[in-house]
Amino acid sequence: MTDSTTRSRPLGRTSTTIHPIGLGCMGMSEFYGPAMDEGAAERFLHEAVERGVDHFDTAEMYGIGHNESLVGRALRDRRDGLTIATKFGPLRDPETGAFTGIDGSPANVRRASEGSLARLGMERIDLYYLHRVDPSTPIEETVGAMARLVDDGKVGALGLSEASAETVRRAHAVHPISALQTEYSIFSRHVEDEILPTCRELGITLVAYSPLGRGLLTGRFTESDRPSGDADFRGGGGQPRFEGENYDANLRLVDTVRSVARRHEVLPAQVALAWVLSRGDDVVAIPGTTKSKHLVSNLGALDVALTDADLETLNALSDQVKGERYNEGSMQSVQQ
Ligand code: ATR
């Protein structure tokens, strides 16, 4: 456990430090509803910088390049002190958006990084992740090609996303890995068995995505007000935790988060983030939001100090969560 209120945390063993609460940018382009208006999204990214956010997370696949272009347009002229992270690996059909595979080959490392650099309009990607591990390319080959980007000055630090402990070890033996990104929240604690201890041993920062359980832990959803619509993959079969009886059972667990929040006179989302940040100063969170009010509230989680009794209460929830993190198809590409 750590003091969840410290204002900066190291990025792996690099000399860079980052704010414990970064910004996940995916939802600005897709998956949690329609894309934001471009101008509003750029203004929102500027506001995040002004409020102290210094770590922005995007990916080639978010909006099939749209999200990187957006982040680039908004931040390329004010990137001093910022850590801009992007990822590659999953491939999509540009016409339909359908996922067509995962490619960790050296050729794809080169193709994808050039595309990301161009869309970001930056000379360097500060943190470059393999988004999902390609089972048909040895991780050593993928990371070897990523390391060449570091040598060429095109990338600052390397990361993996949703990799198993063994893959992290193999990758780290080729080139230091600075960040391991994975889902991590009060509801998703699978990383604690093997992955987090491995990261700790190797000096790798754990970057927690979906720290709000894709919105579930914020208390914003109810039995009658559930995520819906074609553009929201939570309601469309991609997310078992949001379906049928699972959803109802998981909503009941959120009541416990609400009761902890009430005791501290804060919001459930703040409790959810404070919980993640309490796991260690080698853990940072990248909640995704598209709203100023939520951004402010999320940053306010730094002022929430949970007690041991709160942590004990919250720690008991993950075992009761119903449903996997993803549908069957997508589960096959995590923790590889
Ligand atoms: P991800 O990492 O996948 O983006 P997350 O951070 O766990 O997932 O949750 C993101 C969801 O929580 C989004 O639907 C976001 O919606 P908005 O864009 O409307 O904010 C929602 N969310 C983020 N912060 C929130 C907050 N403080 N209160 C309520 N909802 C919030």
mmCIF file of C-alpha atoms and ligand atoms in Angstrom:
data_model
loop_
_atom_site.group_PDB
_atom_site.id
_atom_site.type_symbol
_atom_site.label_atom_id
_atom_site.label_comp_id
_atom_site.label_asym_id
_atom_site.label_seq_id
_atom_site.Cartn_x
_atom_site.Cartn_y
_atom_site.Cartn_z
ATOM 1 C CA MET A 1 0.000 0.000 0.000
ATOM 2 C CA THR A 2 1.113 3.538 -0.603
ATOM 3 C CA ASP A 3 0.118 7.108 0.025
ATOM 4 C CA SER A 4 -2.437 7.600 -2.750
ATOM 5 C CA THR A 5 -2.026 11.372 -2.664
ATOM 6 C CA THR A 6 1.533 11.760 -4.039
ATOM 7 C CA ARG A 7 1.513 14.015 -7.118
ATOM 8 C CA SER A 8 4.018 12.308 -9.394
ATOM 9 C CA ARG A 9 5.209 8.804 -9.980
ATOM 10 C CA PRO A 10 8.186 7.443 -11.917
ATOM 11 C CA LEU A 11 7.707 5.890 -15.355
ATOM 12 C CA GLY A 12 9.539 2.603 -15.007
ATOM 13 C CA ARG A 13 13.229 3.187 -14.433
ATOM 14 C CA THR A 14 13.330 6.200 -16.735
ATOM 15 C CA SER A 15 13.992 9.711 -15.442
ATOM 16 C CA THR A 16 10.436 10.717 -16.446
ATOM 17 C CA THR A 17 7.775 11.182 -13.803
ATOM 18 C CA ILE A 18 4.068 11.321 -14.523
ATOM 19 C CA HIS A 19 0.982 12.497 -12.715
ATOM 20 C CA PRO A 20 -0.713 9.495 -11.077
ATOM 21 C CA ILE A 21 -3.882 10.268 -13.035
ATOM 22 C CA GLY A 22 -3.467 10.439 -16.789
ATOM 23 C CA LEU A 23 -6.135 10.641 -19.450
ATOM 24 C CA GLY A 24 -7.381 7.731 -21.536
ATOM 25 C CA CYS A 25 -8.409 9.257 -24.859
ATOM 26 C CA MET A 26 -10.177 6.314 -26.536
ATOM 27 C CA GLY A 27 -13.719 7.401 -25.657
ATOM 28 C CA MET A 28 -13.215 10.684 -27.504
ATOM 29 C CA SER A 29 -13.270 8.738 -30.777
ATOM 30 C CA GLU A 30 -15.338 5.587 -30.250
ATOM 31 C CA PHE A 31 -16.418 2.582 -28.186
ATOM 32 C CA TYR A 32 -18.313 4.461 -25.454
ATOM 33 C CA GLY A 33 -20.699 6.327 -27.725
ATOM 34 C CA PRO A 34 -20.369 8.619 -30.740
ATOM 35 C CA ALA A 35 -17.109 10.514 -31.322
ATOM 36 C CA MET A 36 -16.794 13.926 -29.683
ATOM 37 C CA ASP A 37 -16.986 17.048 -31.778
ATOM 38 C CA GLU A 38 -13.384 17.695 -32.894
ATOM 39 C CA GLY A 39 -13.157 21.255 -31.617
ATOM 40 C CA ALA A 40 -14.668 20.324 -28.265
ATOM 41 C CA ALA A 41 -12.249 17.405 -27.966
ATOM 42 C CA GLU A 42 -9.233 19.633 -28.653
ATOM 43 C CA ARG A 43 -10.406 22.183 -26.100
ATOM 44 C CA PHE A 44 -10.933 19.399 -23.618
ATOM 45 C CA LEU A 45 -7.381 18.096 -24.141
ATOM 46 C CA HIS A 46 -6.064 21.625 -23.564
ATOM 47 C CA GLU A 47 -8.081 21.876 -20.389
ATOM 48 C CA ALA A 48 -6.604 18.592 -19.175
ATOM 49 C CA VAL A 49 -3.064 19.966 -19.634
ATOM 50 C CA GLU A 50 -4.026 23.143 -17.803
ATOM 51 C CA ARG A 51 -5.361 21.080 -14.929
ATOM 52 C CA GLY A 52 -2.077 19.210 -14.590
ATOM 53 C CA VAL A 53 -2.618 16.054 -16.632
ATOM 54 C CA ASP A 54 0.706 15.156 -18.227
ATOM 55 C CA HIS A 55 0.119 11.608 -19.469
ATOM 56 C CA PHE A 56 -2.172 11.004 -22.457
ATOM 57 C CA ASP A 57 -2.975 7.570 -23.770
ATOM 58 C CA THR A 58 -4.080 6.856 -27.333
ATOM 59 C CA ALA A 59 -3.633 4.011 -29.861
ATOM 60 C CA GLU A 60 -3.453 3.415 -33.576
ATOM 61 C CA MET A 61 -6.692 1.466 -33.443
ATOM 62 C CA TYR A 62 -8.822 4.039 -31.567
ATOM 63 C CA GLY A 63 -11.006 5.471 -34.280
ATOM 64 C CA ILE A 64 -8.558 3.892 -36.771
ATOM 65 C CA GLY A 65 -6.112 6.758 -36.493
ATOM 66 C CA HIS A 66 -8.693 9.431 -35.674
ATOM 67 C CA ASN A 67 -7.778 9.473 -31.993
ATOM 68 C CA GLU A 68 -4.053 9.881 -32.616
ATOM 69 C CA SER A 69 -4.717 12.712 -35.071
ATOM 70 C CA LEU A 70 -6.876 14.424 -32.490
ATOM 71 C CA VAL A 71 -4.332 14.077 -29.693
ATOM 72 C CA GLY A 72 -1.591 15.236 -32.064
ATOM 73 C CA ARG A 73 -3.466 18.322 -33.249
ATOM 74 C CA ALA A 74 -4.298 19.356 -29.701
ATOM 75 C CA LEU A 75 -0.983 18.654 -28.022
ATOM 76 C CA ARG A 76 1.872 18.812 -30.530
ATOM 77 C CA ASP A 77 2.547 22.488 -29.899
ATOM 78 C CA ARG A 78 2.493 22.201 -26.147
ATOM 79 C CA ARG A 79 4.040 18.848 -25.499
ATOM 80 C CA ASP A 80 6.854 19.965 -23.156
ATOM 81 C CA GLY A 81 6.598 17.960 -19.972
ATOM 82 C CA LEU A 82 3.928 15.672 -21.431
ATOM 83 C CA THR A 83 4.137 11.932 -21.885
ATOM 84 C CA ILE A 84 2.247 10.934 -25.018
ATOM 85 C CA ALA A 85 1.656 7.213 -25.206
ATOM 86 C CA THR A 86 0.344 5.261 -28.168
ATOM 87 C CA LYS A 87 0.072 1.603 -29.109
ATOM 88 C CA PHE A 88 0.108 -0.715 -32.108
ATOM 89 C CA GLY A 89 -0.612 -4.359 -32.876
ATOM 90 C CA PRO A 90 -4.334 -4.852 -33.520
ATOM 91 C CA LEU A 91 -5.295 -4.406 -37.172
ATOM 92 C CA ARG A 92 -8.621 -3.108 -38.443
ATOM 93 C CA ASP A 93 -10.344 -2.891 -41.768
ATOM 94 C CA PRO A 94 -10.365 0.831 -42.578
ATOM 95 C CA GLU A 95 -13.747 0.549 -44.288
ATOM 96 C CA THR A 96 -15.732 -1.462 -41.765
ATOM 97 C CA GLY A 97 -13.642 -1.044 -38.605
ATOM 98 C CA ALA A 98 -13.693 -4.840 -38.128
ATOM 99 C CA PHE A 99 -10.700 -6.307 -36.288
ATOM 100 C CA THR A 100 -8.637 -8.401 -38.653
ATOM 101 C CA GLY A 101 -5.788 -9.653 -36.457
ATOM 102 C CA ILE A 102 -2.804 -8.717 -34.338
ATOM 103 C CA ASP A 103 0.543 -8.067 -35.971
ATOM 104 C CA GLY A 104 3.690 -7.782 -33.871
ATOM 105 C CA SER A 105 6.068 -8.374 -36.778
ATOM 106 C CA PRO A 106 9.067 -6.053 -37.184
ATOM 107 C CA ALA A 107 7.596 -4.870 -40.495
ATOM 108 C CA ASN A 108 4.400 -3.849 -38.745
ATOM 109 C CA VAL A 109 6.348 -2.162 -35.929
ATOM 110 C CA ARG A 110 7.913 0.061 -38.592
ATOM 111 C CA ARG A 111 4.708 0.681 -40.549
ATOM 112 C CA ALA A 112 2.625 1.428 -37.482
ATOM 113 C CA SER A 113 5.178 3.691 -35.791
ATOM 114 C CA GLU A 114 5.610 5.765 -38.938
ATOM 115 C CA GLY A 115 1.841 6.176 -39.203
ATOM 116 C CA SER A 116 1.492 7.115 -35.548
ATOM 117 C CA LEU A 117 4.327 9.642 -35.718
ATOM 118 C CA ALA A 118 2.731 11.227 -38.788
ATOM 119 C CA ARG A 119 -0.748 11.415 -37.264
ATOM 120 C CA LEU A 120 0.570 12.732 -33.961
ATOM 121 C CA GLY A 121 2.733 15.203 -35.879
ATOM 122 C CA MET A 122 5.500 14.591 -33.375
ATOM 123 C CA GLU A 123 9.126 13.579 -33.782
ATOM 124 C CA ARG A 124 8.970 11.113 -30.949
ATOM 125 C CA ILE A 125 6.454 8.860 -29.247
ATOM 126 C CA ASP A 126 7.250 9.125 -25.539
ATOM 127 C CA LEU A 127 5.862 5.719 -24.636
ATOM 128 C CA TYR A 128 5.189 3.097 -27.305
ATOM 129 C CA TYR A 129 3.225 -0.022 -26.435
ATOM 130 C CA LEU A 130 2.530 -3.318 -28.090
ATOM 131 C CA HIS A 131 -1.250 -3.146 -27.591
ATOM 132 C CA ARG A 132 -1.909 -6.887 -27.725
ATOM 133 C CA VAL A 133 0.676 -9.638 -27.971
ATOM 134 C CA ASP A 134 0.848 -11.356 -31.360
ATOM 135 C CA PRO A 135 0.915 -15.110 -30.688
ATOM 136 C CA SER A 136 2.578 -15.807 -34.034
ATOM 137 C CA THR A 137 5.558 -13.466 -33.556
ATOM 138 C CA PRO A 138 8.029 -14.209 -30.758
ATOM 139 C CA ILE A 139 7.930 -11.293 -28.332
ATOM 140 C CA GLU A 140 11.712 -10.973 -28.647
ATOM 141 C CA GLU A 141 11.305 -10.076 -32.336
ATOM 142 C CA THR A 142 8.597 -7.506 -31.664
ATOM 143 C CA VAL A 143 10.491 -5.855 -28.832
ATOM 144 C CA GLY A 144 13.740 -6.030 -30.791
ATOM 145 C CA ALA A 145 12.089 -3.947 -33.528
ATOM 146 C CA MET A 146 10.612 -1.572 -30.936
ATOM 147 C CA ALA A 147 14.078 -1.180 -29.385
ATOM 148 C CA ARG A 148 15.425 -0.054 -32.756
ATOM 149 C CA LEU A 149 12.902 2.782 -32.681
ATOM 150 C CA VAL A 150 14.378 3.832 -29.328
ATOM 151 C CA ASP A 151 17.884 3.703 -30.817
ATOM 152 C CA ASP A 152 16.681 5.876 -33.708
ATOM 153 C CA GLY A 153 15.237 8.444 -31.287
ATOM 154 C CA LYS A 154 11.681 7.860 -32.533
ATOM 155 C CA VAL A 155 10.454 6.377 -29.284
ATOM 156 C CA GLY A 156 11.305 7.268 -25.681
ATOM 157 C CA ALA A 157 10.253 4.239 -23.651
ATOM 158 C CA LEU A 158 8.650 0.864 -24.343
ATOM 159 C CA GLY A 159 5.495 -0.687 -22.980
ATOM 160 C CA LEU A 160 3.337 -3.777 -23.346
ATOM 161 C CA SER A 161 -0.405 -4.005 -22.886
ATOM 162 C CA GLU A 162 -2.271 -7.049 -21.560
ATOM 163 C CA ALA A 163 0.845 -9.201 -21.570
ATOM 164 C CA SER A 164 1.379 -12.157 -19.254
ATOM 165 C CA ALA A 165 4.107 -12.140 -16.590
ATOM 166 C CA GLU A 166 6.202 -14.490 -18.686
ATOM 167 C CA THR A 167 5.924 -12.307 -21.791
ATOM 168 C CA VAL A 168 6.876 -9.260 -19.725
ATOM 169 C CA ARG A 169 9.998 -11.059 -18.517
ATOM 170 C CA ARG A 170 11.008 -12.170 -21.996
ATOM 171 C CA ALA A 171 10.431 -8.705 -23.409
ATOM 172 C CA HIS A 172 12.343 -7.023 -20.608
ATOM 173 C CA ALA A 173 15.340 -9.239 -21.294
ATOM 174 C CA VAL A 174 15.544 -7.717 -24.799
ATOM 175 C CA HIS A 175 15.031 -4.079 -23.830
ATOM 176 C CA PRO A 176 13.850 -2.432 -20.587
ATOM 177 C CA ILE A 177 10.072 -2.267 -20.475
ATOM 178 C CA SER A 178 8.903 0.861 -18.676
ATOM 179 C CA ALA A 179 5.162 0.310 -18.532
ATOM 180 C CA LEU A 180 2.733 -2.564 -18.524
ATOM 181 C CA GLN A 181 -0.784 -1.466 -19.270
ATOM 182 C CA THR A 182 -3.715 -3.577 -18.216
ATOM 183 C CA GLU A 183 -7.213 -3.307 -16.890
ATOM 184 C CA TYR A 184 -6.994 -2.847 -13.121
ATOM 185 C CA SER A 185 -9.736 -1.722 -10.788
ATOM 186 C CA ILE A 186 -11.697 -2.666 -7.691
ATOM 187 C CA PHE A 187 -13.580 -5.061 -9.994
ATOM 188 C CA SER A 188 -10.575 -6.426 -11.940
ATOM 189 C CA ARG A 189 -7.685 -7.546 -9.758
ATOM 190 C CA HIS A 190 -6.327 -10.438 -11.825
ATOM 191 C CA VAL A 191 -2.966 -8.634 -12.211
ATOM 192 C CA GLU A 192 -2.196 -8.998 -8.538
ATOM 193 C CA ASP A 193 -1.384 -12.710 -8.758
ATOM 194 C CA GLU A 194 1.603 -12.646 -11.074
ATOM 195 C CA ILE A 195 1.751 -9.584 -13.296
ATOM 196 C CA LEU A 196 2.051 -6.847 -10.694
ATOM 197 C CA PRO A 197 4.699 -8.716 -8.652
ATOM 198 C CA THR A 198 6.696 -9.251 -11.862
ATOM 199 C CA CYS A 199 6.434 -5.571 -12.776
ATOM 200 C CA ARG A 200 7.544 -4.672 -9.271
ATOM 201 C CA GLU A 201 10.561 -6.932 -9.466
ATOM 202 C CA LEU A 202 11.600 -5.490 -12.841
ATOM 203 C CA GLY A 203 10.871 -1.831 -12.048
ATOM 204 C CA ILE A 204 7.970 -1.529 -14.496
ATOM 205 C CA THR A 205 5.124 0.908 -13.904
ATOM 206 C CA LEU A 206 1.658 -0.603 -14.054
ATOM 207 C CA VAL A 207 -0.678 1.643 -16.037
ATOM 208 C CA ALA A 208 -4.247 0.850 -15.025
ATOM 209 C CA TYR A 209 -6.806 1.235 -17.800
ATOM 210 C CA SER A 210 -10.542 1.048 -17.133
ATOM 211 C CA PRO A 211 -9.859 1.960 -13.480
ATOM 212 C CA LEU A 212 -13.524 2.971 -13.276
ATOM 213 C CA GLY A 213 -14.717 -0.406 -14.513
ATOM 214 C CA ARG A 214 -15.698 1.287 -17.824
ATOM 215 C CA GLY A 215 -17.924 3.636 -15.887
ATOM 216 C CA LEU A 216 -19.635 1.006 -13.725
ATOM 217 C CA LEU A 217 -17.725 2.005 -10.576
ATOM 218 C CA THR A 218 -18.742 5.645 -10.895
ATOM 219 C CA GLY A 219 -22.314 4.828 -9.931
ATOM 220 C CA ARG A 220 -23.608 6.582 -13.051
ATOM 221 C CA PHE A 221 -25.366 3.494 -14.403
ATOM 222 C CA THR A 222 -28.550 2.058 -12.928
ATOM 223 C CA GLU A 223 -31.013 -0.708 -13.719
ATOM 224 C CA SER A 224 -32.938 1.579 -16.029
ATOM 225 C CA ASP A 225 -30.050 3.745 -17.258
ATOM 226 C CA ARG A 226 -27.584 1.378 -18.887
ATOM 227 C CA PRO A 227 -25.077 2.019 -21.652
ATOM 228 C CA SER A 228 -26.835 1.477 -24.950
ATOM 229 C CA GLY A 229 -26.696 2.251 -28.635
ATOM 230 C CA ASP A 230 -24.695 0.811 -31.499
ATOM 231 C CA ALA A 231 -21.734 3.062 -30.808
ATOM 232 C CA ASP A 232 -21.362 1.845 -27.221
ATOM 233 C CA PHE A 233 -19.672 -1.548 -27.113
ATOM 234 C CA ARG A 234 -20.561 -1.987 -23.427
ATOM 235 C CA GLY A 235 -24.189 -2.513 -24.314
ATOM 236 C CA GLY A 236 -23.546 -4.394 -27.522
ATOM 237 C CA GLY A 237 -22.239 -7.791 -26.418
ATOM 238 C CA GLY A 238 -18.568 -6.838 -25.968
ATOM 239 C CA GLN A 239 -18.807 -6.591 -22.205
ATOM 240 C CA PRO A 240 -20.317 -9.482 -20.235
ATOM 241 C CA ARG A 241 -20.275 -7.438 -17.036
ATOM 242 C CA PHE A 242 -22.865 -5.126 -18.549
ATOM 243 C CA GLU A 243 -25.227 -7.885 -19.622
ATOM 244 C CA GLY A 244 -28.369 -9.370 -18.082
ATOM 245 C CA GLU A 245 -28.109 -10.733 -14.576
ATOM 246 C CA ASN A 246 -24.392 -9.939 -14.437
ATOM 247 C CA TYR A 247 -25.172 -6.267 -14.798
ATOM 248 C CA ASP A 248 -27.747 -6.290 -12.002
ATOM 249 C CA ALA A 249 -25.420 -8.190 -9.658
ATOM 250 C CA ASN A 250 -22.510 -5.864 -10.433
ATOM 251 C CA LEU A 251 -24.679 -2.799 -9.818
ATOM 252 C CA ARG A 252 -25.378 -4.104 -6.335
ATOM 253 C CA LEU A 253 -21.626 -4.266 -5.675
ATOM 254 C CA VAL A 254 -21.336 -0.618 -6.668
ATOM 255 C CA ASP A 255 -23.545 0.182 -3.665
ATOM 256 C CA THR A 256 -20.583 -0.749 -1.462
ATOM 257 C CA VAL A 257 -18.379 1.723 -3.326
ATOM 258 C CA ARG A 258 -21.122 4.321 -2.863
ATOM 259 C CA SER A 259 -21.225 3.733 0.877
ATOM 260 C CA VAL A 260 -17.436 4.219 1.200
ATOM 261 C CA ALA A 261 -17.760 7.391 -0.881
ATOM 262 C CA ARG A 262 -20.529 8.702 1.349
ATOM 263 C CA ARG A 263 -18.381 8.200 4.454
ATOM 264 C CA HIS A 264 -15.646 10.359 2.891
ATOM 265 C CA GLU A 265 -18.145 12.797 1.348
ATOM 266 C CA VAL A 266 -16.663 12.143 -2.073
ATOM 267 C CA LEU A 267 -17.891 10.471 -5.269
ATOM 268 C CA PRO A 268 -17.731 6.736 -6.071
ATOM 269 C CA ALA A 269 -15.433 7.437 -9.056
ATOM 270 C CA GLN A 270 -12.991 9.107 -6.684
ATOM 271 C CA VAL A 271 -13.028 6.097 -4.381
ATOM 272 C CA ALA A 272 -12.396 3.814 -7.362
ATOM 273 C CA LEU A 273 -9.368 5.850 -8.439
ATOM 274 C CA ALA A 274 -8.038 6.298 -4.902
ATOM 275 C CA TRP A 275 -8.186 2.518 -4.546
ATOM 276 C CA VAL A 276 -6.052 2.015 -7.678
ATOM 277 C CA LEU A 277 -3.542 4.638 -6.561
ATOM 278 C CA SER A 278 -3.287 3.046 -3.122
ATOM 279 C CA ARG A 279 -1.829 -0.137 -4.638
ATOM 280 C CA GLY A 280 1.690 1.258 -4.929
ATOM 281 C CA ASP A 281 3.581 4.238 -6.273
ATOM 282 C CA ASP A 282 4.446 2.075 -9.263
ATOM 283 C CA VAL A 283 0.784 2.120 -10.298
ATOM 284 C CA VAL A 284 -0.825 4.977 -12.245
ATOM 285 C CA ALA A 285 -4.340 5.246 -13.645
ATOM 286 C CA ILE A 286 -5.643 6.461 -16.990
ATOM 287 C CA PRO A 287 -9.386 6.939 -16.525
ATOM 288 C CA GLY A 288 -11.136 7.807 -19.756
ATOM 289 C CA THR A 289 -13.435 10.771 -19.838
ATOM 290 C CA THR A 290 -14.872 13.247 -22.314
ATOM 291 C CA LYS A 291 -16.304 15.655 -19.751
ATOM 292 C CA SER A 292 -14.738 18.483 -17.860
ATOM 293 C CA LYS A 293 -16.779 17.813 -14.743
ATOM 294 C CA HIS A 294 -15.577 14.212 -14.656
ATOM 295 C CA LEU A 295 -11.973 15.217 -15.319
ATOM 296 C CA VAL A 296 -12.011 17.568 -12.347
ATOM 297 C CA SER A 297 -13.631 14.971 -10.155
ATOM 298 C CA ASN A 298 -11.140 12.282 -11.233
ATOM 299 C CA LEU A 299 -8.166 14.513 -10.437
ATOM 300 C CA GLY A 300 -9.767 15.154 -7.054
ATOM 301 C CA ALA A 301 -9.280 11.474 -6.226
ATOM 302 C CA LEU A 302 -5.737 12.386 -5.237
ATOM 303 C CA ASP A 303 -7.117 14.016 -2.120
ATOM 304 C CA VAL A 304 -8.971 10.909 -1.009
ATOM 305 C CA ALA A 305 -7.104 8.836 1.566
ATOM 306 C CA LEU A 306 -8.849 5.507 2.060
ATOM 307 C CA THR A 307 -8.532 3.825 5.437
ATOM 308 C CA ASP A 308 -7.457 0.236 5.978
ATOM 309 C CA ALA A 309 -11.075 -0.599 6.775
ATOM 310 C CA ASP A 310 -12.219 0.960 3.470
ATOM 311 C CA LEU A 311 -9.618 -1.043 1.569
ATOM 312 C CA GLU A 312 -10.691 -4.240 3.255
ATOM 313 C CA THR A 313 -14.302 -3.568 2.285
ATOM 314 C CA LEU A 314 -13.407 -2.733 -1.299
ATOM 315 C CA ASN A 315 -10.960 -5.614 -1.654
ATOM 316 C CA ALA A 316 -13.781 -8.061 -1.014
ATOM 317 C CA LEU A 317 -15.713 -6.997 -4.116
ATOM 318 C CA SER A 318 -13.680 -8.371 -7.020
ATOM 319 C CA ASP A 319 -14.393 -11.999 -6.149
ATOM 320 C CA GLN A 320 -18.106 -11.280 -6.377
ATOM 321 C CA VAL A 321 -18.044 -9.598 -9.783
ATOM 322 C CA LYS A 322 -20.106 -11.418 -12.403
ATOM 323 C CA GLY A 323 -18.867 -11.788 -15.958
ATOM 324 C CA GLU A 324 -15.515 -11.740 -17.691
ATOM 325 C CA ARG A 325 -13.770 -8.512 -18.658
ATOM 326 C CA TYR A 326 -14.423 -9.077 -22.369
ATOM 327 C CA ASN A 327 -16.418 -11.425 -24.547
ATOM 328 C CA GLU A 328 -14.875 -14.768 -25.398
ATOM 329 C CA GLY A 329 -13.145 -13.674 -28.593
ATOM 330 C CA SER A 330 -11.427 -10.681 -27.020
ATOM 331 C CA MET A 331 -10.464 -12.602 -23.874
ATOM 332 C CA GLN A 332 -8.190 -14.721 -26.056
ATOM 333 C CA SER A 333 -5.993 -11.744 -26.801
ATOM 334 C CA VAL A 334 -5.409 -10.638 -23.208
ATOM 335 C CA GLN A 335 -2.670 -11.823 -20.853
ATOM 336 C CA GLN A 336 -0.770 -13.498 -23.685
HETATM 337 P P1 ATR B 1 -11.565 3.273 -20.031
HETATM 338 O O1 ATR B 1 -10.198 3.228 -19.429
HETATM 339 O O2 ATR B 1 -11.850 2.068 -20.856
HETATM 340 O O3 ATR B 1 -11.874 4.568 -20.719
HETATM 341 P P2 ATR B 1 -12.844 3.818 -17.448
HETATM 342 O O4 ATR B 1 -11.838 4.875 -17.266
HETATM 343 O O5 ATR B 1 -12.935 2.754 -16.407
HETATM 344 O O6 ATR B 1 -12.619 3.080 -18.846
HETATM 345 O O7 ATR B 1 -14.293 4.419 -17.638
HETATM 346 C C1 ATR B 1 -14.616 5.287 -18.673
HETATM 347 C C2 ATR B 1 -16.098 5.599 -18.573
HETATM 348 O O8 ATR B 1 -16.354 6.249 -17.316
HETATM 349 C C3 ATR B 1 -16.590 6.544 -19.641
HETATM 350 O O9 ATR B 1 -17.880 6.124 -20.023
HETATM 351 C C4 ATR B 1 -16.650 7.899 -18.929
HETATM 352 O O10 ATR B 1 -17.690 8.683 -19.477
HETATM 353 P P3 ATR B 1 -17.575 10.276 -19.723
HETATM 354 O O11 ATR B 1 -16.810 10.439 -21.000
HETATM 355 O O12 ATR B 1 -19.000 10.681 -19.835
HETATM 356 O O13 ATR B 1 -16.876 10.863 -18.547
HETATM 357 C C5 ATR B 1 -16.981 7.503 -17.516
HETATM 358 N N1 ATR B 1 -16.425 8.412 -16.499
HETATM 359 C C6 ATR B 1 -15.151 8.835 -16.374
HETATM 360 N N2 ATR B 1 -14.996 9.601 -15.287
HETATM 361 C C7 ATR B 1 -16.214 9.682 -14.708
HETATM 362 C C8 ATR B 1 -16.711 10.333 -13.536
HETATM 363 N N3 ATR B 1 -15.914 11.035 -12.737
HETATM 364 N N4 ATR B 1 -18.038 10.203 -13.245
HETATM 365 C C9 ATR B 1 -18.875 9.483 -14.051
HETATM 366 N N5 ATR B 1 -18.454 8.847 -15.164
HETATM 367 C C10 ATR B 1 -17.145 8.940 -15.493
#
